[in-house]
Amino acid sequence: MEIKVNYLDNLRQEAKFDDFSVIADQPIRYKGDGSAPGPFDYFLASSALCAAYFVKVYCAARDIPTDNIRLSQNNIVDPENRYKQIFKIQVELPADISEKDRQGILRSIDRCTVKKVIQTGPEFIIEEVESIDADAQALLMPSLTSENSTFIAGKDLPLEETIANMSSILAGLGMKIEISSWRNIVPNVWSLHIRDAQSPMCFTNGKGSTKESALASALGEFIERLNCNFFYNDQFWGQDIANAEFVHYPDEKWFKPGPEGELPTEILDEYCLEIYNPDDELLGTHLYDTNSGNTERGICSLPFVRHSDGEVVYFPSNLIENLYLSNGMSAGNTLAEAQVQCLSEIFERAVKREILEGEKTLPDVPQEVLAKYPSILAGIKGLEEQGFPVLVKDASLGGKYPVMCVTLMNPRTGGVFASFGAHPNLEVALERSLTELLQGRSFEGLNDLPKPTFSSNAVTEPNNFVEHFIDSSGVVSWRFFSSKSEYEFVEWDFTNQGENSNAEEATALFGILEDMGKEVYMAVYKHLGATACRILVPGYSEIYLVEDLVWDNTNKALLFREDILNLHRLDDEQLEALAERLEEVEVDDYTDITTLIGIEFDDNTVWGQLTILELKLLIYIALQAFEEAKELVETFLQYNTNTVERGLFYQCMNVVLEVELDDEMDLDDYEANFRRMFGDERMDAVIASMDGSVRFYGLTETSMKLEGLDRHLRLIESYKKLHAARAKTLALAS
């Protein structure tokens, strides 16, 4: 994690990381102002807080209340060496906690991350650099050398060379990549989380049987998502980009809808239109680009090559963003390598959907087959030794598809996790299933798995599949666990072991889709110095429902974005119109404004917590429509998931509105005790909100220029690096 330090007045300092800011000072006796803890105080507190966190996690997993658990830490300093200290952590537990849980709580403290880092002994490297921001890949694995040559199935270059190449590409773009966490809780299963230090919203996870393969996986996913603009999906890219020569890619084209909003004839083809517009409801106006919001330019459309005949077909960027998420994206050392990865993931997700929604029962992989893969067996054994039964299933549906499944059961909670993996090589598909299962997860994280069900509706509900796609956390049918399989086990193999194995495997995977009667469309991206591709299989690889293009399109943001960002400048008539649109939009009242308008607000601000319900409430207060506001305040308080401070503000607002709306009551009679209950600052804010002298309390002013929205501005700066690289490629080509 990158922590940047700013010098403030006197000895005060500010440490900034992610969306947080920590102020440190020195005591007055050391010539500071004593306004905040010192750096060493934060260090001591981090150990105690970390220990308390692990106690909380242990207790939460076992429904043990922590109300009467007390924890303290004291550091005992050696009088002869002040750097040699003993940290004594003491826990006071209620009498009714069992002996087993007492020992479990003490063991949980022993897992404290701060403690383990201190005990291991961190290494400090102190150096001068010309530019902190330019030292792009210093935070990756320092021990990895290009002298080694580790080949794994599916990669056309050694892991070391692959990692070096990808790191160089990211450094060239000005991306400072940091590893924020590693996981290796069972043998031969590694995962990690990497992110852009300057824009932490840009992150990926990697997985593999070794730390090197996991790092290559994470970097490859990062590059694929840069190439396909996935990090910036649904987001507003700012007015500069919206009016630039191109928005997404140099080869994009913009087409105007027809006179009645009809679909332009230049986009899609007959095959796609039958899938995306079966009832002739889809209009061109549904497909305006969310990222630019520039409806005057028309529909931003991206070229894809139709695999069957090599013809170019233009797909609206909006359609891709709304239906496919990250499905069918990959980067590779070669195009064939990327294609195999793309197509494997498409089969993995489509077959997974078919199995889960059809409540199909799969055959077990025989033990003699598993015995061929001792490293995978070691990982499975590690899980079972921790009390998690594991089922290994053949998900190829009779040898038709290159897909495997590893399912974990948690007897402590009754939860289940079905993880799927795909690749032409059965061993690789099986390894991916296992590493996907544990990607970024601790043993405690396995306590949050959903319970299986016999309810077909719960399993087939569309959002359940979206949950499975995002992190495999959706619901699984109990029928999945029947010993009576619908298929025979097949020890399948779609590989070719020749020199052009990836190319031949890609051909074989394309062939499966062709035999199914599916058209395939592909875009290849090389602007950023890497080879990446995106493959769309209409009617097969979508994640969201096609009807979302009409009924739940992300570009509904264009109805609200400008007015909400200019909220403080709207007159009453404009506010009334905005409130009316918010009432009419078919979106849940608890949808956050971040999602609605595609702006990354800081989570720790009122903007970051703001929902449609609260925004409507604040508008009605500004309009002095107190009856409407009162109803929404009561709803807010009943289902409040906002901060305690915000809850108290509306609790105060609620009682003041109660008095205001009752002709027989006068606020003067209650104000003194309201102030004693809620405090002068909160009471002043409520009264000022109601008399109009303060509008939209807690929301800082901004505009379409995004003033003060540092988190979102960092995201745009990240995208501008890609945009500049693509513009440079365009200039060189011309």
Short mmCIF file of C-alpha atoms in Angstrom, two decimals, residues 306-623:
data_model
loop_
_atom_site.label_atom_id
_atom_site.label_comp_id
_atom_site.label_asym_id
_atom_site.label_seq_id
_atom_site.Cartn_x
_atom_site.Cartn_y
_atom_site.Cartn_z
CA ARG A 306 -17.25 -11.64 -37.30
CA HIS A 307 -15.36 -14.92 -37.02
CA SER A 308 -17.38 -16.79 -39.64
CA ASP A 309 -16.47 -14.51 -42.58
CA GLY A 310 -14.11 -11.76 -41.35
CA GLU A 311 -16.66 -8.96 -41.81
CA VAL A 312 -16.56 -5.95 -39.46
CA VAL A 313 -19.68 -5.38 -37.34
CA TYR A 314 -20.12 -2.29 -35.11
CA PHE A 315 -21.33 -2.89 -31.55
CA PRO A 316 -22.51 0.06 -29.40
CA SER A 317 -20.17 0.51 -26.44
CA ASN A 318 -23.30 0.88 -24.30
CA LEU A 319 -24.55 -2.59 -25.29
CA ILE A 320 -21.22 -4.22 -24.41
CA GLU A 321 -21.02 -2.41 -21.08
CA ASN A 322 -24.59 -3.31 -20.11
CA LEU A 323 -24.58 -7.00 -20.98
CA TYR A 324 -21.12 -8.53 -20.74
CA LEU A 325 -19.22 -7.16 -17.73
CA SER A 326 -15.70 -8.69 -17.99
CA ASN A 327 -16.78 -11.91 -19.71
CA GLY A 328 -14.72 -12.71 -22.80
CA MET A 329 -11.72 -10.44 -22.13
CA SER A 330 -8.10 -11.56 -22.00
CA ALA A 331 -4.50 -10.51 -22.57
CA GLY A 332 -1.70 -12.85 -23.56
CA ASN A 333 1.85 -13.17 -24.81
CA THR A 334 0.28 -14.02 -28.18
CA LEU A 335 -3.16 -13.56 -29.69
CA ALA A 336 -3.78 -17.32 -29.65
CA GLU A 337 -2.94 -17.47 -25.94
CA ALA A 338 -5.41 -14.65 -25.26
CA GLN A 339 -8.08 -16.32 -27.41
CA VAL A 340 -7.81 -19.61 -25.50
CA GLN A 341 -8.19 -17.76 -22.21
CA CYS A 342 -11.14 -15.71 -23.53
CA LEU A 343 -13.01 -18.70 -24.92
CA SER A 344 -12.26 -20.85 -21.85
CA GLU A 345 -13.83 -18.23 -19.58
CA ILE A 346 -16.86 -17.93 -21.86
CA PHE A 347 -17.41 -21.70 -21.70
CA GLU A 348 -16.79 -21.73 -17.94
CA ARG A 349 -19.49 -19.17 -17.28
CA ALA A 350 -22.03 -20.42 -19.81
CA VAL A 351 -21.73 -24.05 -18.71
CA LYS A 352 -21.81 -22.99 -15.07
CA ARG A 353 -25.04 -21.15 -15.75
CA GLU A 354 -26.53 -24.15 -17.55
CA ILE A 355 -25.62 -26.46 -14.66
CA LEU A 356 -26.78 -24.20 -11.83
CA GLU A 357 -29.99 -22.98 -13.44
CA GLY A 358 -30.83 -26.46 -14.71
CA GLU A 359 -30.04 -27.90 -11.25
CA LYS A 360 -27.97 -30.56 -12.97
CA THR A 361 -26.13 -33.30 -11.10
CA LEU A 362 -22.52 -33.87 -12.18
CA PRO A 363 -20.34 -36.98 -11.96
CA ASP A 364 -17.53 -37.18 -9.41
CA VAL A 365 -13.97 -37.33 -10.73
CA PRO A 366 -12.67 -40.82 -9.84
CA GLN A 367 -9.93 -40.97 -7.27
CA GLU A 368 -7.55 -42.70 -9.69
CA VAL A 369 -7.86 -39.70 -12.04
CA LEU A 370 -7.25 -37.18 -9.24
CA ALA A 371 -4.20 -39.19 -8.19
CA LYS A 372 -2.54 -38.06 -11.44
CA TYR A 373 -2.43 -34.52 -10.05
CA PRO A 374 -0.69 -34.69 -6.64
CA SER A 375 -0.30 -30.91 -6.24
CA ILE A 376 -4.06 -30.43 -6.66
CA LEU A 377 -4.75 -33.27 -4.23
CA ALA A 378 -2.48 -31.57 -1.66
CA GLY A 379 -4.60 -28.42 -1.83
CA ILE A 380 -7.82 -30.39 -1.46
CA LYS A 381 -6.34 -32.30 1.48
CA GLY A 382 -5.41 -28.96 3.12
CA LEU A 383 -9.06 -27.86 2.95
CA GLU A 384 -10.43 -31.13 4.27
CA GLU A 385 -7.97 -31.08 7.18
CA GLN A 386 -9.52 -27.73 8.14
CA GLY A 387 -12.97 -29.34 8.22
CA PHE A 388 -14.22 -28.40 4.74
CA PRO A 389 -15.47 -31.37 2.68
CA VAL A 390 -14.58 -30.97 -1.01
CA LEU A 391 -16.33 -32.47 -4.04
CA VAL A 392 -14.51 -32.62 -7.38
CA LYS A 393 -16.89 -32.82 -10.35
CA ASP A 394 -16.61 -33.19 -14.11
CA ALA A 395 -18.57 -30.25 -15.54
CA SER A 396 -17.93 -31.09 -19.21
CA LEU A 397 -21.54 -32.33 -19.63
CA GLY A 398 -20.42 -35.60 -21.11
CA GLY A 399 -17.16 -34.39 -22.63
CA LYS A 400 -18.70 -31.52 -24.67
CA TYR A 401 -17.01 -28.60 -22.91
CA PRO A 402 -13.58 -28.05 -21.23
CA VAL A 403 -14.99 -27.29 -17.76
CA MET A 404 -14.37 -28.69 -14.25
CA CYS A 405 -15.91 -27.93 -10.85
CA VAL A 406 -14.64 -27.97 -7.26
CA THR A 407 -17.29 -27.54 -4.59
CA LEU A 408 -16.58 -26.77 -0.94
CA MET A 409 -19.00 -27.40 1.93
CA ASN A 410 -18.82 -25.65 5.30
CA PRO A 411 -20.44 -27.84 7.99
CA ARG A 412 -20.04 -25.06 10.57
CA THR A 413 -22.41 -22.73 8.71
CA GLY A 414 -24.18 -24.99 6.22
CA GLY A 415 -22.81 -22.88 3.36
CA VAL A 416 -21.61 -24.08 -0.04
CA PHE A 417 -19.28 -22.66 -2.68
CA ALA A 418 -19.28 -24.11 -6.22
CA SER A 419 -16.19 -22.99 -8.16
CA PHE A 420 -15.75 -23.68 -11.88
CA GLY A 421 -12.69 -23.52 -14.10
CA ALA A 422 -12.14 -24.07 -17.81
CA HIS A 423 -9.22 -24.76 -20.15
CA PRO A 424 -8.57 -27.26 -22.96
CA ASN A 425 -6.24 -29.10 -20.56
CA LEU A 426 -8.20 -30.97 -17.85
CA GLU A 427 -5.47 -30.48 -15.23
CA VAL A 428 -5.37 -26.71 -15.83
CA ALA A 429 -9.17 -26.48 -15.69
CA LEU A 430 -9.15 -28.40 -12.40
CA GLU A 431 -6.37 -26.23 -10.98
CA ARG A 432 -8.29 -23.09 -11.95
CA SER A 433 -11.39 -24.41 -10.20
CA LEU A 434 -9.45 -24.93 -6.99
CA THR A 435 -7.52 -21.65 -7.09
CA GLU A 436 -10.70 -19.71 -7.95
CA LEU A 437 -12.32 -21.27 -4.90
CA LEU A 438 -9.76 -19.69 -2.57
CA GLN A 439 -8.90 -16.52 -4.49
CA GLY A 440 -8.51 -13.77 -1.90
CA ARG A 441 -10.23 -15.83 0.80
CA SER A 442 -9.18 -16.73 4.32
CA PHE A 443 -10.66 -19.62 6.25
CA GLU A 444 -12.87 -17.06 8.03
CA GLY A 445 -14.08 -15.85 4.64
CA LEU A 446 -15.51 -19.30 3.99
CA ASN A 447 -18.02 -18.70 6.80
CA ASP A 448 -20.03 -16.32 4.58
CA LEU A 449 -21.06 -18.87 1.97
CA PRO A 450 -24.78 -19.11 1.10
CA LYS A 451 -26.77 -22.17 2.06
CA PRO A 452 -28.05 -24.57 -0.64
CA THR A 453 -31.77 -24.67 -1.36
CA PHE A 454 -34.43 -26.86 -2.94
CA SER A 455 -36.19 -23.70 -4.16
CA SER A 456 -35.79 -23.62 -7.94
CA ASN A 457 -36.87 -19.97 -8.05
CA ALA A 458 -33.97 -18.90 -5.82
CA VAL A 459 -31.46 -20.74 -8.02
CA THR A 460 -32.81 -19.60 -11.40
CA GLU A 461 -33.36 -15.95 -10.40
CA PRO A 462 -31.20 -13.88 -12.84
CA ASN A 463 -29.32 -12.00 -10.13
CA ASN A 464 -28.20 -15.31 -8.63
CA PHE A 465 -26.16 -15.97 -11.74
CA VAL A 466 -24.68 -12.46 -11.55
CA GLU A 467 -23.53 -13.26 -7.99
CA HIS A 468 -21.97 -16.49 -9.26
CA PHE A 469 -20.22 -14.55 -12.01
CA ILE A 470 -18.83 -11.84 -9.73
CA ASP A 471 -17.36 -14.03 -6.98
CA SER A 472 -19.10 -17.45 -7.14
CA SER A 473 -21.13 -16.53 -4.05
CA GLY A 474 -24.56 -17.35 -5.49
CA VAL A 475 -26.98 -20.00 -4.26
CA VAL A 476 -26.62 -23.66 -5.31
CA SER A 477 -29.42 -26.23 -5.52
CA TRP A 478 -29.38 -29.22 -3.17
CA ARG A 479 -30.10 -31.31 -6.29
CA PHE A 480 -26.52 -30.57 -7.34
CA PHE A 481 -25.40 -32.88 -4.52
CA SER A 482 -27.33 -35.98 -5.56
CA SER A 483 -25.15 -39.08 -6.07
CA LYS A 484 -27.25 -39.95 -9.13
CA SER A 485 -25.45 -38.09 -11.90
CA GLU A 486 -27.08 -37.06 -15.19
CA TYR A 487 -23.79 -37.65 -17.05
CA GLU A 488 -21.01 -40.20 -17.21
CA PHE A 489 -17.54 -39.05 -16.22
CA VAL A 490 -15.32 -38.31 -19.23
CA GLU A 491 -11.57 -37.84 -18.91
CA TRP A 492 -11.66 -35.26 -21.67
CA ASP A 493 -8.78 -33.52 -23.43
CA PHE A 494 -9.09 -30.63 -25.90
CA THR A 495 -5.36 -29.91 -26.07
CA ASN A 496 -2.75 -30.22 -28.74
CA GLN A 497 0.80 -30.68 -27.54
CA GLY A 498 2.49 -29.39 -30.72
CA GLU A 499 4.46 -26.19 -31.15
CA ASN A 500 1.30 -24.25 -32.05
CA SER A 501 -0.79 -25.75 -29.26
CA ASN A 502 -2.52 -22.49 -28.27
CA ALA A 503 -3.42 -21.72 -31.88
CA GLU A 504 -4.83 -25.21 -32.41
CA GLU A 505 -6.66 -25.15 -29.08
CA ALA A 506 -8.23 -21.80 -30.00
CA THR A 507 -9.38 -23.32 -33.28
CA ALA A 508 -10.91 -26.26 -31.40
CA LEU A 509 -12.78 -23.94 -29.01
CA PHE A 510 -14.06 -21.79 -31.87
CA GLY A 511 -15.20 -25.04 -33.46
CA ILE A 512 -17.35 -25.96 -30.47
CA LEU A 513 -19.21 -22.65 -30.78
CA GLU A 514 -19.58 -23.11 -34.53
CA ASP A 515 -21.07 -26.57 -33.99
CA MET A 516 -23.54 -24.96 -31.55
CA GLY A 517 -24.63 -22.52 -34.28
CA LYS A 518 -23.16 -19.49 -32.47
CA GLU A 519 -21.67 -16.47 -34.21
CA VAL A 520 -18.51 -15.11 -32.61
CA TYR A 521 -17.24 -11.50 -32.80
CA MET A 522 -13.75 -10.42 -31.76
CA ALA A 523 -11.85 -7.16 -31.24
CA VAL A 524 -8.05 -7.17 -30.87
CA TYR A 525 -6.34 -4.37 -28.94
CA LYS A 526 -2.61 -3.58 -29.19
CA HIS A 527 -2.60 0.19 -28.53
CA LEU A 528 -1.09 -0.18 -25.05
CA GLY A 529 1.83 -2.41 -26.06
CA ALA A 530 0.19 -5.72 -25.14
CA THR A 531 -1.94 -8.14 -27.11
CA ALA A 532 -5.46 -8.32 -25.74
CA CYS A 533 -8.77 -9.34 -27.21
CA ARG A 534 -12.46 -9.20 -26.41
CA ILE A 535 -14.80 -11.90 -27.70
CA LEU A 536 -18.59 -11.60 -27.77
CA VAL A 537 -20.88 -14.57 -28.36
CA PRO A 538 -24.38 -13.07 -28.64
CA GLY A 539 -27.04 -15.21 -27.04
CA TYR A 540 -24.41 -17.15 -25.07
CA SER A 541 -21.82 -15.05 -23.23
CA GLU A 542 -24.02 -12.28 -21.79
CA ILE A 543 -24.04 -11.87 -18.00
CA TYR A 544 -27.07 -9.59 -17.76
CA LEU A 545 -30.44 -10.03 -19.45
CA VAL A 546 -30.83 -8.60 -22.96
CA GLU A 547 -34.00 -6.77 -21.89
CA ASP A 548 -31.83 -4.63 -19.56
CA LEU A 549 -30.91 -2.61 -22.65
CA VAL A 550 -34.47 -1.28 -22.64
CA TRP A 551 -35.53 -1.49 -19.01
CA ASP A 552 -32.38 -1.15 -16.89
CA ASN A 553 -29.76 0.53 -19.04
CA THR A 554 -26.84 2.20 -17.25
CA ASN A 555 -27.28 5.29 -19.39
CA LYS A 556 -30.25 6.31 -17.24
CA ALA A 557 -27.39 8.18 -15.56
CA LEU A 558 -27.77 10.75 -18.35
CA LEU A 559 -31.20 11.70 -16.96
CA PHE A 560 -29.70 12.73 -13.63
CA ARG A 561 -25.92 13.23 -13.74
CA GLU A 562 -25.72 16.92 -14.60
CA ASP A 563 -28.54 18.04 -12.30
CA ILE A 564 -27.26 16.06 -9.33
CA LEU A 565 -23.72 17.34 -9.72
CA ASN A 566 -25.11 20.88 -10.02
CA LEU A 567 -27.59 20.29 -7.17
CA HIS A 568 -26.68 23.42 -5.19
CA ARG A 569 -27.25 25.64 -8.26
CA LEU A 570 -30.73 24.39 -9.19
CA ASP A 571 -33.72 26.68 -8.66
CA ASP A 572 -36.98 25.40 -7.21
CA GLU A 573 -38.48 24.56 -10.59
CA GLN A 574 -35.43 22.51 -11.56
CA LEU A 575 -35.46 20.77 -8.19
CA GLU A 576 -39.12 19.86 -8.60
CA ALA A 577 -38.38 18.38 -12.03
CA LEU A 578 -35.45 16.39 -10.63
CA ALA A 579 -37.57 15.06 -7.75
CA GLU A 580 -40.26 14.04 -10.24
CA ARG A 581 -37.75 12.12 -12.37
CA LEU A 582 -36.36 10.41 -9.28
CA GLU A 583 -39.88 9.35 -8.30
CA GLU A 584 -40.57 7.98 -11.78
CA VAL A 585 -37.33 6.11 -12.43
CA GLU A 586 -37.71 2.36 -12.00
CA VAL A 587 -34.79 1.98 -9.62
CA ASP A 588 -34.83 0.94 -5.98
CA ASP A 589 -34.85 3.89 -3.54
CA TYR A 590 -31.83 2.38 -1.79
CA THR A 591 -29.69 2.56 -4.94
CA ASP A 592 -26.69 4.75 -4.17
CA ILE A 593 -26.08 7.88 -6.19
CA THR A 594 -22.60 6.62 -7.08
CA THR A 595 -24.22 3.80 -9.06
CA LEU A 596 -27.02 5.95 -10.47
CA ILE A 597 -24.84 8.62 -12.11
CA GLY A 598 -21.48 6.87 -12.52
CA ILE A 599 -19.40 9.03 -10.19
CA GLU A 600 -16.91 7.55 -7.71
CA PHE A 601 -17.54 9.56 -4.55
CA ASP A 602 -15.33 9.04 -1.51
CA ASP A 603 -17.06 6.38 0.61
CA ASN A 604 -16.30 8.38 3.76
CA THR A 605 -18.38 11.38 2.69
CA VAL A 606 -22.11 12.07 2.67
CA TRP A 607 -22.00 11.89 -1.14
CA GLY A 608 -20.46 8.43 -0.88
CA GLN A 609 -23.33 7.19 1.33
CA LEU A 610 -26.10 9.05 -0.49
CA THR A 611 -29.05 7.02 -1.82
CA ILE A 612 -31.93 8.02 -4.07
CA LEU A 613 -34.19 8.04 -1.01
CA GLU A 614 -31.99 10.48 0.92
CA LEU A 615 -31.51 12.71 -2.11
CA LYS A 616 -35.28 12.98 -2.60
CA LEU A 617 -35.62 13.74 1.10
CA LEU A 618 -33.08 16.56 0.91
CA ILE A 619 -34.77 18.00 -2.19
CA TYR A 620 -38.16 18.05 -0.44
CA ILE A 621 -36.57 19.81 2.55
CA ALA A 622 -35.03 22.41 0.20
CA LEU A 623 -38.46 22.89 -1.40
#
